[in-house]
Coordinates of C-alpha atoms and ligand atoms in Angstrom, one line a residue:
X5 CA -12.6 4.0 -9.6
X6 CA -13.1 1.8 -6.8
X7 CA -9.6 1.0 -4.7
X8 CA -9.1 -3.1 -4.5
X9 CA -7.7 -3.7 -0.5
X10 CA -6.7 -7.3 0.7
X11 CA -9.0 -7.6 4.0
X12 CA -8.1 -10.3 6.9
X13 CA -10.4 -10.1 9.6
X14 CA -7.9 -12.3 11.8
X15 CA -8.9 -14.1 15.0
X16 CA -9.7 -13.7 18.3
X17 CA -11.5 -10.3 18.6
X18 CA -10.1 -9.6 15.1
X19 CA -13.3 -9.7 12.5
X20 CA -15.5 -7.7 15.6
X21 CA -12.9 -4.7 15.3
X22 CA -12.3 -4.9 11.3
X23 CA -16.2 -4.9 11.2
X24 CA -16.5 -2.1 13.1
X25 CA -13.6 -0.2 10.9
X26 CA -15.0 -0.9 7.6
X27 CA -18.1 0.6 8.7
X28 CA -16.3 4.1 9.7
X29 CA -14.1 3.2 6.0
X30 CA -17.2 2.6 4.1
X31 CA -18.7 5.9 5.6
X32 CA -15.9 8.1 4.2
X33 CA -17.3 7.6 1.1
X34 CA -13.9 6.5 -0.8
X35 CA -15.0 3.2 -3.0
X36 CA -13.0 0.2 -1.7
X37 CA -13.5 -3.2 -3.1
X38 CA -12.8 -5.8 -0.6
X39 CA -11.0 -8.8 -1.3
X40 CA -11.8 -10.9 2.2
X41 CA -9.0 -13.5 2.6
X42 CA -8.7 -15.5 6.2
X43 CA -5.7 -16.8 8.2
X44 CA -5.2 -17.5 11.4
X45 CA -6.2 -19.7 14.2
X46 CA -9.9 -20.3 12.6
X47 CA -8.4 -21.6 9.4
X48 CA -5.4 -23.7 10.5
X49 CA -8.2 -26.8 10.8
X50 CA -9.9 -26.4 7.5
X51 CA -6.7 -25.9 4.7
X52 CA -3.8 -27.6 7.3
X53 CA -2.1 -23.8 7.3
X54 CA -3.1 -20.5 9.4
X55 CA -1.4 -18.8 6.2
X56 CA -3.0 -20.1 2.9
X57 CA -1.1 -18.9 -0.1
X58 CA -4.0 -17.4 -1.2
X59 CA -3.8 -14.4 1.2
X60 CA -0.2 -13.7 0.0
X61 CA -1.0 -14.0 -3.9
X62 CA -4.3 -11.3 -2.7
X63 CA -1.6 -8.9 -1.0
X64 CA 0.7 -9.3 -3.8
X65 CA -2.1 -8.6 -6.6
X66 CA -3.7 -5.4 -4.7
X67 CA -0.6 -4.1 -2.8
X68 CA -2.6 -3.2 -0.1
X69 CA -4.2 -5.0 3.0
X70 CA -5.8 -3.6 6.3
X71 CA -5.6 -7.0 8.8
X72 CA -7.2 -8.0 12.0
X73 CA -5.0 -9.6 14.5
X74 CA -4.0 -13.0 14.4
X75 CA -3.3 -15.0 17.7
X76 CA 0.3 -16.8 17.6
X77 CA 0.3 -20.0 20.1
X78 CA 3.3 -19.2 23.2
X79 CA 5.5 -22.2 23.1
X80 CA 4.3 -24.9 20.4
X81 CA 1.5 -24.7 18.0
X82 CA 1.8 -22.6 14.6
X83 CA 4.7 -20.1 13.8
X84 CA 3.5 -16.8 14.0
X85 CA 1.3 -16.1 11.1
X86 CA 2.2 -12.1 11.3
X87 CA 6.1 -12.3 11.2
X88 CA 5.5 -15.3 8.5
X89 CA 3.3 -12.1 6.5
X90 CA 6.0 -9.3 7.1
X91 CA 8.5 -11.6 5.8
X92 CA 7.0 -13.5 2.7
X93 CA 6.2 -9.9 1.5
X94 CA 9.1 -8.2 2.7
X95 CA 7.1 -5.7 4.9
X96 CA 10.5 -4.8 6.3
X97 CA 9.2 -1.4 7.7
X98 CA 6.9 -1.0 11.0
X99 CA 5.7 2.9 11.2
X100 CA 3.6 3.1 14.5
X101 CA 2.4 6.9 15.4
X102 CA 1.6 7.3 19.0
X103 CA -0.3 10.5 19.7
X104 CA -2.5 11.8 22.2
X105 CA -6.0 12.3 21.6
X106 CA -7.5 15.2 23.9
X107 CA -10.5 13.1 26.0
X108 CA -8.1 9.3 26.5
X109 CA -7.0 9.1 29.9
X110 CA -3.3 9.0 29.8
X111 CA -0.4 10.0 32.0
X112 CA 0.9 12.3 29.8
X113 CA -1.0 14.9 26.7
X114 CA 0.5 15.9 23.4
X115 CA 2.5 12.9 22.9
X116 CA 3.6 13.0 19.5
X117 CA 6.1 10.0 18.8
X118 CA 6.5 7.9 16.0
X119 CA 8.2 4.4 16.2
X120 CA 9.8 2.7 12.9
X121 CA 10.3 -1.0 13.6
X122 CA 12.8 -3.1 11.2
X123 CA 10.4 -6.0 10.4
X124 CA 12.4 -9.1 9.1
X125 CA 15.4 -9.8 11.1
X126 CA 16.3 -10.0 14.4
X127 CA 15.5 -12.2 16.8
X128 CA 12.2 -12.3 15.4
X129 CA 13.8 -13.9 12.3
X130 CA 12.2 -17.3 13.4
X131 CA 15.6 -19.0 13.4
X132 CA 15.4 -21.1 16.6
X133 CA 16.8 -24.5 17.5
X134 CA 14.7 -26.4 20.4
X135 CA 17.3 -28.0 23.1
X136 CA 18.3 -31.1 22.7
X137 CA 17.5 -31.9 18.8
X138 CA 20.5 -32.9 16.6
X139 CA 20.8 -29.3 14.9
X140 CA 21.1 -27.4 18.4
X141 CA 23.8 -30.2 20.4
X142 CA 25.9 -29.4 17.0
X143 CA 25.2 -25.9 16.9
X144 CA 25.6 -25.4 20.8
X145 CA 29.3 -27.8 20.3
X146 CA 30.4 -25.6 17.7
X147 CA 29.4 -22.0 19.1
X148 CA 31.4 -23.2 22.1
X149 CA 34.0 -24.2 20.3
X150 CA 34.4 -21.1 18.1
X151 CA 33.0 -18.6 21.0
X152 CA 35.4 -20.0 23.7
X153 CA 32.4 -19.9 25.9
X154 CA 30.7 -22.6 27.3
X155 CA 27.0 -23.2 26.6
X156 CA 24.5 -25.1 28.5
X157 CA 23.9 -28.6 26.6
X158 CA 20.4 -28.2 28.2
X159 CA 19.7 -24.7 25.9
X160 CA 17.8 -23.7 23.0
X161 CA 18.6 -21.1 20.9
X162 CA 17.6 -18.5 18.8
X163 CA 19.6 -16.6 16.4
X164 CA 19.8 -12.8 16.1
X165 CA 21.0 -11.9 12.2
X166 CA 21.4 -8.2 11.8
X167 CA 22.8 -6.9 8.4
X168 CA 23.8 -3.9 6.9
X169 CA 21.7 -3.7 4.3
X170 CA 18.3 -4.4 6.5
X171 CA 19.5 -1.7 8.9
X172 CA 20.6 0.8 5.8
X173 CA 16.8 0.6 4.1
X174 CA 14.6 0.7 7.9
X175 CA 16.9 4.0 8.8
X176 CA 16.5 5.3 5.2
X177 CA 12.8 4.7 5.8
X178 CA 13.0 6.5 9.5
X179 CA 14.8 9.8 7.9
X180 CA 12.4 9.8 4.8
X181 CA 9.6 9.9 6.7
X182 CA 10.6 12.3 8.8
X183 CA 11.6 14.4 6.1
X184 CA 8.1 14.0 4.5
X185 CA 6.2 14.6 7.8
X186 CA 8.9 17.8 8.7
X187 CA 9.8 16.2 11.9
X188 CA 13.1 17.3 13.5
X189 CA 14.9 14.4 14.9
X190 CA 15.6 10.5 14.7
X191 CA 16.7 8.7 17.4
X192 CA 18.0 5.0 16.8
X193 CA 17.7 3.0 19.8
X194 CA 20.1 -0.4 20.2
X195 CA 22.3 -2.2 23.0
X196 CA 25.8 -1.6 21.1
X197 CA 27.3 -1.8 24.2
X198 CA 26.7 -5.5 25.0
X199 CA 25.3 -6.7 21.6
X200 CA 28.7 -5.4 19.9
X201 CA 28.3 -7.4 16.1
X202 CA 24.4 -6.8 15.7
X203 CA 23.1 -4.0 18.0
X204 CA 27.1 -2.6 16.9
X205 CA 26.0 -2.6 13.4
X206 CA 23.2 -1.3 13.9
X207 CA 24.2 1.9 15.2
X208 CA 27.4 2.0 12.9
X209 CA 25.2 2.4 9.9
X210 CA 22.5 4.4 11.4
X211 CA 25.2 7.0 11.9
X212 CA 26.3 6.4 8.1
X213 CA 22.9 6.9 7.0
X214 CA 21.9 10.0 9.5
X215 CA 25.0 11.8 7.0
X216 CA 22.9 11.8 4.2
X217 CA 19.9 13.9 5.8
X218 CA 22.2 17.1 7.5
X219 CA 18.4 18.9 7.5
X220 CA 17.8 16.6 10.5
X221 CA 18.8 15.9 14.1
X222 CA 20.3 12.3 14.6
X223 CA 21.1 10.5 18.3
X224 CA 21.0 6.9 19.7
X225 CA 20.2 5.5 23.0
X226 CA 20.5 2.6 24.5
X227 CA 17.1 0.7 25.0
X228 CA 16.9 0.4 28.7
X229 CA 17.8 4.2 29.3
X230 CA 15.3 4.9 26.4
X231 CA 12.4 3.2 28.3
X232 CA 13.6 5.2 31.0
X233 CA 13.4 7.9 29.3
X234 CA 10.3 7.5 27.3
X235 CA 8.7 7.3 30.3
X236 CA 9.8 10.7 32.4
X237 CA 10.6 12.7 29.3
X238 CA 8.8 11.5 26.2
X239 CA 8.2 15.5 25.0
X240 CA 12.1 15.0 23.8
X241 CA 11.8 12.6 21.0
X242 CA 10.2 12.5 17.7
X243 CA 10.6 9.5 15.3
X244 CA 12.6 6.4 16.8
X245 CA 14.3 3.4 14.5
X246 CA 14.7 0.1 16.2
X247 CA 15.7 -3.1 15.2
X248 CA 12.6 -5.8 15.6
X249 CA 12.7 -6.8 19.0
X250 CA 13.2 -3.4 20.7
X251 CA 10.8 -2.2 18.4
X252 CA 8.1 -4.5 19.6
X253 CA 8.8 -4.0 23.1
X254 CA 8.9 0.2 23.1
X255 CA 5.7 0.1 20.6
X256 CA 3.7 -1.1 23.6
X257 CA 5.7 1.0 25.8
X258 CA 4.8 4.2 24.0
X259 CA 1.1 2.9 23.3
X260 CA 0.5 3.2 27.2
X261 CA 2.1 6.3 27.1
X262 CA -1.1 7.5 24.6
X263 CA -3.5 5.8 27.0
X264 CA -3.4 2.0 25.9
X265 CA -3.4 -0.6 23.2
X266 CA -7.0 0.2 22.0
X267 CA -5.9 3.6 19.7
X268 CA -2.3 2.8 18.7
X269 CA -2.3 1.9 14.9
X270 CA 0.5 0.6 12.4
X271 CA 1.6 0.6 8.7
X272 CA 3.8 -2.3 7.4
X273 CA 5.7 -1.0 4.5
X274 CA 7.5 -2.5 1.8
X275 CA 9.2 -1.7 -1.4
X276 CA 7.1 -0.6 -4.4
X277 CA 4.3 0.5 -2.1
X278 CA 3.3 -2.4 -0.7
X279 CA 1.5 -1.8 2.4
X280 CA -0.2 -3.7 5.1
X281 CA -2.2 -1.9 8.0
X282 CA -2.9 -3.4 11.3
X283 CA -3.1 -2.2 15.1
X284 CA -0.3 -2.9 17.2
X285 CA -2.5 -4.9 19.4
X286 CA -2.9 -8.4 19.4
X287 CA -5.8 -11.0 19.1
X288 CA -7.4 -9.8 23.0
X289 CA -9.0 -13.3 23.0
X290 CA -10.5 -12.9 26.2
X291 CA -12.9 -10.7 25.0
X292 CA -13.2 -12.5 21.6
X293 CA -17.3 -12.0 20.9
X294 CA -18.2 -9.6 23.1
X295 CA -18.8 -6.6 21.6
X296 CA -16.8 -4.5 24.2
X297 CA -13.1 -3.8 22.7
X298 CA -11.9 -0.1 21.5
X299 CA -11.9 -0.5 17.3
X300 CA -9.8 2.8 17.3
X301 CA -6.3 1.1 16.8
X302 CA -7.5 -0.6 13.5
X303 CA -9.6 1.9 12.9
X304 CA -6.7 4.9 12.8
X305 CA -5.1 2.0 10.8
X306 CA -7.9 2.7 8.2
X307 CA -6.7 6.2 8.5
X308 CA -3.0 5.5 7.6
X309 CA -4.5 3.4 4.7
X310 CA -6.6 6.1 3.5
X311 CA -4.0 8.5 3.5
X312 CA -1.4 5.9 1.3
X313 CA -4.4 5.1 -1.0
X314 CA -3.8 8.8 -1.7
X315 CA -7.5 9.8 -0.3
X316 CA -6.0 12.2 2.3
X317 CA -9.0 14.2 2.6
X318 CA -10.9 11.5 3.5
X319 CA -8.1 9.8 5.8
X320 CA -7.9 13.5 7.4
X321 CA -12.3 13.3 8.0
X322 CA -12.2 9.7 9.5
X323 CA -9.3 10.7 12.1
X324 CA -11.0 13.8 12.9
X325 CA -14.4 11.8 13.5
X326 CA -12.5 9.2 15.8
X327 CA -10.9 12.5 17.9
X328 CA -14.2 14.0 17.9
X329 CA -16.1 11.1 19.6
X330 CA -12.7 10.3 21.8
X331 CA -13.1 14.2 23.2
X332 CA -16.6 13.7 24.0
X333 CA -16.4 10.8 25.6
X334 CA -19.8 9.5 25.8
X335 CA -20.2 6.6 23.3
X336 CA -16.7 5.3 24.4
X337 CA -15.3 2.1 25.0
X338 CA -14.2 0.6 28.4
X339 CA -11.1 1.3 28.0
X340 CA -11.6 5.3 27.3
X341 CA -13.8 6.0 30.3
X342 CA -12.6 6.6 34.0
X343 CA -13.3 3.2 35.0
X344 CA -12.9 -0.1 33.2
X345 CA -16.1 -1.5 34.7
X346 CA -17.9 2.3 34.1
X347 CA -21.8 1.2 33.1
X348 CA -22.0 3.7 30.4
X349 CA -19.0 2.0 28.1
X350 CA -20.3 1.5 24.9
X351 CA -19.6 -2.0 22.4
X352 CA -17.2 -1.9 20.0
X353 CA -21.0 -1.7 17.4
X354 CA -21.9 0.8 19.0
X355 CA -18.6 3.3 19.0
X356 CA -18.0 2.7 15.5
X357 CA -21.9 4.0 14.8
X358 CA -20.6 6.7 16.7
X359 CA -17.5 7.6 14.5
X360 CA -20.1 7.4 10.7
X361 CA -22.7 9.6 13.0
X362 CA -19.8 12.1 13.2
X363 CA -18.5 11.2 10.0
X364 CA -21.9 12.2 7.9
X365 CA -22.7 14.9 10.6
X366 CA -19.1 16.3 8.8
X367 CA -20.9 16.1 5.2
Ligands
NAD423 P1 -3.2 -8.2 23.2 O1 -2.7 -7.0 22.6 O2 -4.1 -9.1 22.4 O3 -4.0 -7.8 24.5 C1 -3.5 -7.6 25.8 C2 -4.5 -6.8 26.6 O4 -4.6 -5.5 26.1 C3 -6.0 -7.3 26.4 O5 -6.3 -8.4 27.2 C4 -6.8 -6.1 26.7 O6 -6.9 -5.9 28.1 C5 -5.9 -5.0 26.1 N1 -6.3 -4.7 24.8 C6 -5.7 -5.0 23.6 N2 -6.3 -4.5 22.6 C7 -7.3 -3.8 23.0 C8 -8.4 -3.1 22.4 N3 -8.5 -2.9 21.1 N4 -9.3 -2.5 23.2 C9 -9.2 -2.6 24.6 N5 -8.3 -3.3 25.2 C10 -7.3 -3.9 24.5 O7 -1.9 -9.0 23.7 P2 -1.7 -10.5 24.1 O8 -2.9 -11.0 25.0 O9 -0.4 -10.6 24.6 O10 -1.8 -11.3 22.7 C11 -2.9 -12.1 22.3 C12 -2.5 -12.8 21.0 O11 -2.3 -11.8 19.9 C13 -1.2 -13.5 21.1 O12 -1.4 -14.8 20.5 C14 -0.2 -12.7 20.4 O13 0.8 -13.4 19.8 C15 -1.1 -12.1 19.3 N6 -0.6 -10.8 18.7 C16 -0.9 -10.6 17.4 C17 -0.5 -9.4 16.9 C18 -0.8 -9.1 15.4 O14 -1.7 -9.8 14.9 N7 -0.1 -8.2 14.8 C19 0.2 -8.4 17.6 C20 0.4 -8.6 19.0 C21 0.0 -9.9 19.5

């Protein structure tokens, strides 16, 4: 029976790269229906919303959606579209795997790190106030009031909520996984030194929940020694929990430790097996039509779809297609050969043709 996925190509150089992965998806043999459902920036003029409720109803009905990325406007414009889907579905877990495929040119080889990102609170709750509107003068009065500290009238602000309970279930979801995938060690990364009440609790009750899994290692660092650290010694950690903000920021961090944004994927996990899959890469607009970015990232997505569709076999075939054409290294992107501007880069077409070569090759 054929398995029914929520698909949203996204903006930007989104539908190019989802093209290209439901080609290598579709060549694995494992019958998907497709539901197509579109949001972001393209949409936003025709239905007035870059999230129509009909993409959450489609997620909600199939449990399961493989997205392109969606472009969020810096300053003004539209509310991020992707926090918006995290949170109306309560996608509350981030798992990014960063590994090192022999052929990318990277710093480092056999990087094997995996990064669990809390998803719904944080500073990346969306609760902001813009400076100078009637909520943020009385906010800003009565802060300063209550904080004994003095805040600029002239400031916005944005509010951090951190609670026990989202910090309990995206540290339960850390030690589970790495109990499933026998990894040895979580590390929960924070600022509990400054951010005493949020980054505080955070740590207080990933140290509560570490008791309940004796079988593995538990530490925390602070999140500027860990980019520090990530960076010289990334061989000495295994799975990291972070709470949203960190999270985003050492995702990208650890995806240029595996050679860039082009082959770092992502599974957005929430309760009941919900499940949406999407690079960690953003919208790349620059190259929006081109035919030249790397697929990979939302193609190893496919991958990490595969395998929670239960169709491990196949998810194992499609990774091993993408490592096979990585190592060789001829029909590669820009962005995998020794030069950006090297003449014998192949489109993003014409990789993904190269992955289903390899695939029925495999047969
Ligand atoms: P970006 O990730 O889109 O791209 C930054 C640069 O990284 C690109 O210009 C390109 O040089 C490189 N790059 C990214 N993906 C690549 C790929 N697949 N192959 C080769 N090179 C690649 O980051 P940005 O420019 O900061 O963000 C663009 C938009 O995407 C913003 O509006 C941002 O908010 C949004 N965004 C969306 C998501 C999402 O949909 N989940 C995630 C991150 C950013």
């Amino acid at each position: 029976m054929a398995h029914n996925v929520t698909l949203i190509p996204g903006d930007g150089t989104g539908p190019e790269i989802c093209e290209a992965a439901l080609k290598c998806i579709e060549a694995t043999g494992v019958k998907i229906d497709w539901d197509v459902q579109q949001a972001g920036a393209d949409v936003m003029a025709a239905k007035g919303t870059p999230l129509p409720d009909q993409v959450i109803e489609s997620i909600r009905k199939n449990k399961v959606a493989l997205k392109g990325p969606i472009t969020t406007p810096v300053g003004s414009g539209f509310r991020s579209v992707n926090v918006a889907l995290r949170q109306s579905l309560d996608l509350f877990a981030c798992v990014r795997p960063c590994k090192t495929y022999p052929g990318v040119r990277s710093r480092y080889q056999n990087i094997d790190l995996v990064i669990v990102r809390e998803n719904t609170e944080d500073l990346y709750a969306g609760i902001e106030f813009e400076k100078g509107t009637p909520d943020a003068v009385r906010f800003i009065d009565e802060i300063s009031k209550a904080a004994k500290k003095k805040i600029r009238p002239d400031s916005g602000l944005s509010i951090k909520p951190i609670s026990v309970s989202g910090t309990d279930r995206i540290v339960t979801c850390a030690f589970e996984y790495a109990r499933k995938y026998k990894r040895k060690k979580v590390t929960a990364v924070h600022k509990a030194n400054i951010m005493k009440f949020t980054d505080g609790l955070f740590l207080a009750t990933a140290r509560e929940v570490a008791k309940r899994y004796p079988d593995i290692a538990f530490e925390d660092r602070i999140v500027d020694n860990m980019c520090m650290q990530l960076v010289q010694f990334p061989e000495m950690y295994d799975v990291l929990v972070l709470p949203n903000l960190y999270g985003d920021i050492v995702s990208d961090l650890c995806a240029g430790l595996i050679g860039g944004l082009g082959i770092a994927p992502g599974a957005n996990l929430g309760l009941g097996g919900t499940a949406l899959f999407e690079a960690t890469h953003g919208s790349a607009p620059k190259y929006k039509g081109l035919n030249k970015i790397n697929p990979t990232a939302v193609i190893l997505s496919g991958v990490l779809m595969l395998e929670h569709l239960g169709e491990k076999e196949a998810s194992e075939r499609l990774e091993a297609a993408v490592a096979a054409v990585i190592k060789e290294g001829k029909d590669v992107t820009y962005d995998l050969k020794p030069s950006k501007d090297d003449p014998s880069a192949v489109g993003t077409k014409e990789y993904a043709a190269a992955v289903v070569k390899r695939l029925q090759k495999g047969r």
